[in-house]
XYZ file of C-alpha atoms in Angstrom:
428
model
C 32.672 28.646 53.623
C 33.115 29.685 50.624
C 36.351 28.400 50.143
C 35.121 24.907 50.860
C 31.924 25.232 48.264
C 34.508 26.723 45.839
C 36.979 23.790 46.198
C 33.945 21.297 45.903
C 32.952 23.029 42.473
C 36.366 22.686 41.726
C 36.658 19.095 42.189
C 32.967 18.210 40.563
C 34.518 20.213 37.824
C 37.446 18.144 37.423
C 35.556 14.851 37.996
C 33.211 16.006 35.107
C 35.557 16.687 32.620
C 37.461 13.643 33.070
C 34.575 11.720 31.859
C 34.347 10.577 28.399
C 30.787 11.888 26.492
C 29.594 8.628 26.944
C 30.472 8.357 30.594
C 28.864 11.949 30.975
C 25.519 10.700 28.861
C 25.530 7.785 31.897
C 25.254 10.105 34.294
C 22.915 12.315 33.097
C 20.743 9.304 32.012
C 21.030 8.004 35.543
C 19.885 11.312 37.018
C 17.089 11.604 34.549
C 15.685 7.998 36.311
C 16.207 8.868 39.617
C 14.161 12.203 38.616
C 11.526 10.158 37.194
C 11.186 7.910 39.724
C 11.062 10.741 42.252
C 7.891 12.138 39.961
C 6.147 8.774 39.638
C 6.721 8.177 43.145
C 5.328 11.607 44.931
C 3.688 13.855 42.085
C 0.179 14.689 42.759
C -0.272 15.465 39.200
C -2.144 12.242 37.107
C -0.552 13.038 33.951
C 3.206 13.584 35.295
C 3.233 10.387 37.951
C 2.228 8.203 34.799
C 5.013 9.552 32.706
C 7.464 9.007 35.613
C 6.881 5.463 35.964
C 6.939 5.286 31.904
C 10.007 7.201 31.666
C 11.908 5.297 34.043
C 12.697 2.238 32.127
C 14.125 4.053 29.287
C 16.272 6.034 31.255
C 17.650 2.986 33.174
C 18.181 1.417 29.972
C 20.264 4.283 27.926
C 22.139 4.664 31.357
C 23.378 1.108 31.421
C 23.795 0.826 27.729
C 25.648 4.158 27.800
C 28.145 2.251 30.758
C 28.573 -0.615 28.455
C 29.763 1.595 25.603
C 32.231 3.487 27.214
C 35.035 1.912 25.768
C 33.748 2.064 22.137
C 36.494 3.549 19.492
C 36.143 7.328 19.374
C 35.039 6.936 15.740
C 31.743 5.097 16.971
C 30.762 7.264 20.036
C 28.658 9.585 18.137
C 26.468 7.007 16.319
C 26.107 5.279 19.779
C 25.100 9.021 21.438
C 22.521 9.064 18.802
C 21.190 5.994 19.319
C 20.891 6.675 22.501
C 19.081 9.963 22.242
C 16.764 8.380 19.944
C 15.882 5.409 22.369
C 15.003 7.711 25.006
C 12.956 10.160 22.781
C 10.832 7.074 21.671
C 10.770 5.208 25.366
C 10.376 8.656 27.494
C 8.647 11.029 24.884
C 6.600 9.200 21.918
C 5.257 6.114 24.013
C 4.338 8.545 26.978
C 2.925 10.663 24.743
C 0.978 8.163 22.483
C -0.092 6.383 26.144
C -1.182 9.533 27.820
C -3.425 10.988 24.587
C -5.042 7.448 24.170
C -5.670 7.093 28.031
C -7.449 11.045 27.732
C -9.446 10.255 24.800
C -11.137 7.157 26.707
C -11.155 9.161 30.342
C -11.464 12.877 29.556
C -11.817 13.395 33.317
C -9.103 11.612 34.855
C -6.881 14.832 33.997
C -4.032 12.778 31.785
C -2.928 16.058 30.673
C -1.634 19.290 31.789
C -4.220 21.966 32.524
C -2.599 24.506 29.593
C -3.325 21.923 26.537
C -7.382 21.951 27.141
C -6.904 25.904 27.819
C -5.150 26.190 24.357
C -7.772 23.824 22.703
C -10.848 25.839 24.187
C -8.909 29.035 23.041
C -8.980 27.839 19.390
C -12.587 26.962 19.763
C -13.358 30.234 20.871
C -11.631 31.922 18.263
C -13.670 29.956 15.404
C -17.196 30.388 17.115
C -16.473 33.472 18.284
C -13.716 35.426 16.534
C -11.722 35.508 20.012
C -10.291 33.194 22.405
C -10.404 35.989 25.309
C -13.995 35.253 26.328
C -13.262 34.752 30.328
C -12.258 37.823 32.273
C -12.164 39.557 36.208
C -14.264 42.653 36.119
C -16.283 44.410 39.135
C -15.630 41.985 41.532
C -16.957 38.908 39.431
C -15.761 36.704 36.613
C -17.442 37.256 33.415
C -18.030 34.093 30.809
C -16.417 31.940 33.274
C -16.088 28.042 31.928
C -18.608 25.873 33.443
C -17.466 23.132 35.579
C -13.692 24.216 35.648
C -11.515 25.865 37.720
C -11.830 29.292 37.915
C -7.779 29.654 36.609
C -8.983 27.499 33.748
C -11.085 29.968 32.320
C -8.170 32.365 31.347
C -5.866 32.147 28.058
C -2.689 33.610 29.393
C -1.144 33.605 25.833
C -1.288 35.467 22.750
C -3.841 34.499 20.285
C -1.222 32.728 18.173
C -0.995 29.839 20.422
C -4.159 28.781 19.726
C -2.907 27.422 16.224
C -2.051 24.229 18.519
C -5.486 23.976 19.103
C -7.109 24.126 16.077
C -7.146 20.186 14.964
C -9.788 19.763 18.282
C -11.487 22.542 17.235
C -12.065 21.656 14.254
C -12.320 17.563 14.849
C -16.164 16.242 14.766
C -15.018 13.239 16.924
C -12.588 12.806 20.049
C -9.660 11.704 18.211
C -5.905 11.443 19.650
C -4.314 13.028 16.795
C -6.435 15.942 17.489
C -4.890 16.551 20.773
C -2.793 19.888 21.372
C 0.440 18.482 22.668
C 0.534 16.000 19.261
C 0.596 19.361 17.211
C 2.981 21.071 19.968
C 5.927 17.874 19.782
C 5.580 17.959 16.058
C 6.543 21.404 15.848
C 8.878 21.205 18.532
C 10.628 18.345 17.010
C 10.761 19.826 13.297
C 11.931 23.136 14.531
C 14.793 21.961 16.766
C 16.008 19.461 14.374
C 16.421 22.565 11.975
C 17.801 24.415 14.686
C 20.411 21.898 15.174
C 20.938 21.323 11.739
C 21.871 25.266 11.405
C 23.769 25.566 14.728
C 27.613 25.842 14.678
C 28.773 23.576 17.256
C 30.302 20.437 17.093
C 28.867 16.946 17.272
C 29.418 16.999 20.829
C 27.499 20.285 21.674
C 24.748 18.917 19.108
C 23.679 16.205 21.134
C 24.235 17.789 24.673
C 21.563 20.410 23.160
C 19.097 17.802 21.695
C 19.396 15.458 25.157
C 18.237 18.789 27.446
C 16.142 20.179 24.582
C 14.007 16.469 23.744
C 15.286 13.518 26.030
C 16.014 14.288 29.379
C 13.551 15.540 31.794
C 13.896 19.172 30.999
C 12.373 18.353 27.453
C 10.422 14.932 27.610
C 8.248 15.467 30.723
C 6.783 18.425 29.114
C 6.480 17.135 25.769
C 4.781 14.148 27.080
C 2.420 16.257 29.362
C 1.509 19.370 27.737
C 4.177 21.964 27.883
C 3.582 24.747 26.004
C 7.055 26.030 26.509
C 8.464 23.507 24.091
C 7.395 25.108 20.807
C 8.592 28.691 22.196
C 12.016 26.707 23.206
C 12.606 25.482 19.837
C 11.797 28.699 17.991
C 14.342 30.417 20.405
C 17.079 27.771 19.367
C 16.031 28.245 15.393
C 16.413 32.094 16.317
C 19.872 31.537 18.039
C 20.884 29.411 15.302
C 19.717 31.899 12.734
C 21.448 34.777 14.859
C 24.733 33.105 14.569
C 24.862 32.848 11.200
C 23.605 36.424 10.413
C 20.584 34.986 8.976
C 18.319 38.024 9.871
C 15.432 37.202 8.320
C 15.228 33.576 9.545
C 15.725 34.938 13.004
C 13.298 37.486 12.815
C 10.665 34.916 11.604
C 11.558 32.484 14.475
C 11.835 34.915 17.172
C 8.546 37.121 15.981
C 6.642 33.633 16.035
C 7.134 32.520 19.423
C 6.866 36.270 20.823
C 3.620 36.277 19.230
C 2.698 33.149 21.187
C 3.896 33.595 24.827
C 5.594 36.457 27.264
C 8.439 33.711 28.094
C 9.904 34.684 24.652
C 9.907 38.459 24.427
C 13.586 39.125 26.420
C 15.301 37.033 23.677
C 13.605 38.479 21.281
C 14.090 41.731 22.490
C 17.909 41.032 22.986
C 18.338 39.816 19.499
C 18.265 43.412 18.213
C 21.326 44.080 20.593
C 23.297 41.352 18.483
C 21.948 40.940 14.929
C 24.536 41.483 12.721
C 24.722 41.542 8.670
C 27.514 39.517 6.652
C 29.836 43.103 7.095
C 29.500 42.716 10.708
C 27.330 45.721 11.079
C 24.172 46.012 13.127
C 20.791 44.039 11.144
C 18.673 45.478 14.179
C 15.888 46.893 11.850
C 15.504 43.888 9.857
C 14.793 41.941 12.749
C 12.829 44.434 14.332
C 10.831 45.010 11.060
C 9.634 41.052 11.325
C 9.051 41.161 15.311
C 6.843 44.150 14.577
C 4.936 42.675 11.280
C 4.441 39.276 13.381
C 3.246 40.535 16.254
C 1.041 43.314 15.046
C -1.205 41.289 12.849
C -1.316 38.281 15.193
C -1.776 40.474 18.146
C -2.840 44.062 17.790
C -6.525 43.146 16.055
C -7.704 41.116 19.507
C -5.587 43.434 21.441
C -7.832 46.544 20.121
C -10.908 44.660 19.813
C -11.292 43.573 23.196
C -8.917 45.202 25.097
C -10.034 44.866 28.965
C -10.204 41.168 28.070
C -7.076 40.866 26.606
C -5.156 42.636 29.342
C -6.987 40.563 31.880
C -5.941 37.335 30.361
C -2.288 38.109 29.125
C -1.261 40.266 31.704
C -3.017 40.742 34.909
C -3.795 36.768 35.195
C -0.199 35.698 34.602
C 0.978 38.520 37.144
C -1.671 37.357 39.706
C -3.419 40.343 39.387
C -6.316 39.130 38.236
C -8.112 38.174 42.106
C -7.744 34.360 40.664
C -5.141 31.572 42.373
C -3.031 30.456 39.652
C -1.812 26.582 39.540
C 1.495 28.243 38.641
C 2.436 28.504 42.499
C 5.658 26.721 43.347
C 6.894 27.436 46.563
C 9.838 29.478 45.651
C 10.902 32.665 47.333
C 8.324 35.280 45.375
C 5.258 32.713 46.277
C 6.720 32.206 49.624
C 6.648 36.313 50.232
C 3.515 36.770 48.686
C 1.880 34.416 51.135
C 3.077 36.280 54.085
C 2.261 39.885 52.811
C 0.190 39.905 49.330
C 1.191 43.375 48.117
C 4.576 42.100 47.866
C 3.560 39.930 45.179
C 2.339 43.781 43.203
C 6.230 44.916 43.425
C 8.473 41.893 43.431
C 8.276 41.302 39.865
C 8.465 45.261 38.596
C 11.464 45.680 40.974
C 13.396 42.874 39.491
C 12.510 43.992 36.021
C 13.666 47.506 36.831
C 17.089 46.182 38.952
C 17.810 43.426 36.270
C 17.670 45.819 33.502
C 19.425 48.420 35.142
C 22.360 45.459 35.918
C 21.862 44.048 32.335
C 22.322 47.347 30.761
C 25.382 48.281 32.836
C 27.233 44.678 31.960
C 26.067 45.233 28.273
C 27.357 48.746 28.106
C 31.188 47.396 29.805
C 30.885 44.249 27.237
C 29.642 46.317 24.037
C 29.281 44.981 21.311
C 27.488 42.391 22.771
C 27.489 39.203 21.254
C 25.131 36.295 21.018
C 26.829 34.082 23.994
C 27.167 37.015 26.675
C 23.120 37.663 25.650
C 22.347 34.420 26.540
C 24.601 34.300 29.486
C 22.257 37.380 30.682
C 18.946 35.807 29.900
C 19.979 32.242 31.611
C 20.970 34.656 34.902
C 17.752 37.118 34.590
C 15.065 34.265 33.579
C 16.645 32.142 36.904
C 16.058 35.745 39.017
C 12.574 35.901 37.514
C 11.306 32.419 38.386
C 12.516 32.981 41.905
C 10.470 36.554 42.547
C 7.354 36.034 40.652
C 4.376 35.590 43.235
C 2.864 32.553 40.536
C 5.328 31.035 38.895
C 6.246 27.254 38.199
C 9.524 25.714 39.156
C 9.523 23.793 35.757
C 10.350 27.408 33.684
C 13.862 26.206 35.111
C 14.168 24.861 31.543
C 14.433 28.557 30.428
C 17.874 29.305 32.256
C 19.430 25.778 31.622
C 18.613 25.761 27.830
C 19.838 29.374 27.549
C 23.199 28.562 29.759
C 23.756 25.880 27.478
C 23.392 27.846 24.513
C 25.360 30.633 25.999
C 28.618 27.890 26.111
C 28.149 26.589 23.148
C 27.756 29.964 20.858
C 30.872 31.307 22.960
C 33.817 32.801 20.289
C 36.710 30.196 20.743
C 38.992 32.709 22.445
C 36.419 34.001 25.351
C 36.239 32.723 28.422
C 32.052 31.789 29.703
C 30.908 30.524 33.207
C 30.946 26.965 33.639
C 27.599 25.152 33.879
C 27.871 21.904 35.092
C 26.554 18.575 32.543
C 26.462 20.700 29.594
C 29.500 19.991 27.875
């Protein structure tokens, strides 16, 4: 059975590598069209199924244009591919975003937005009013300061305080304006930061286009940009940090990864891993400079809130995401960890810590065998490690797969010319 699977994998890989770049784009856009059709037809989330039907046309058009342009001369190939990225960015991201933001303004109760967006906006309002985004928490069997008329889980703010910066325009706006929607600010930062990262990244044009497709225009990016994924700024800042580490610009790496880590826990693995691969111009370890920025940014933005209200901070940032706050999280995809937790609740408290311990041990053994660790291998470890955590977490979203997908792609792009890295279908 394993030999048959290996043979099929080899055949698929050979077929994929035989295609031209535009032919591969056509396949990816066609798969994106099928995905958006499935989301539109079967998703129960109002924001997501609207995005699915709105994005279907642009993906189909891009796939057809890519097929039609397969025979263009090689010197024009990059221009055509960039043009298709721009087309899909407008059609599958900006237009759906504009429409859903407008619909949300006109019909605020219809749910034309992911739940994390109003949570971020409310946190910004709480900081301005009360000086603290952590107003709701679970204590002695009761919810303290629960948000009226909202699901209990929406009362929590499971991020670090800096994430609330995206909600400041909404908190400061005297009227309901589409431009004050937190998605607009998040998308602006994602596009600007991701664009700067692509300019800095040492990669071929083909590789940069593929990274842009996965980060911005394929459903791995477009769905979340349009509906409100707070992970997109984290990924863009992480890519900027990767590009800076690649160029040994350690101040830029420390700042970008520090900002990401000061927003969400999902950025911590890459931020801490950067300490292992940071090098100065002479090739010597430069972890102290990166660590200085990480500690400075996170200390200034996190520590005051953690010290002033430690119980509320831990309840929101640690207990709730780990499923320890006695509140059912909407991030509960039918993955192994969630299914096992439903069968026996105590498993949910053990899976993640055990995975962290076992995964940390395996990763440390791998790093010792391949020391000094390089950026490509670090990203490969992050891809495997994040996949394992997604699978075993008691409450997680299937959408978090965008992390290992991007890490795997960046790993291949950053690999030295003389190093063999695992093949990841569709990323070259």
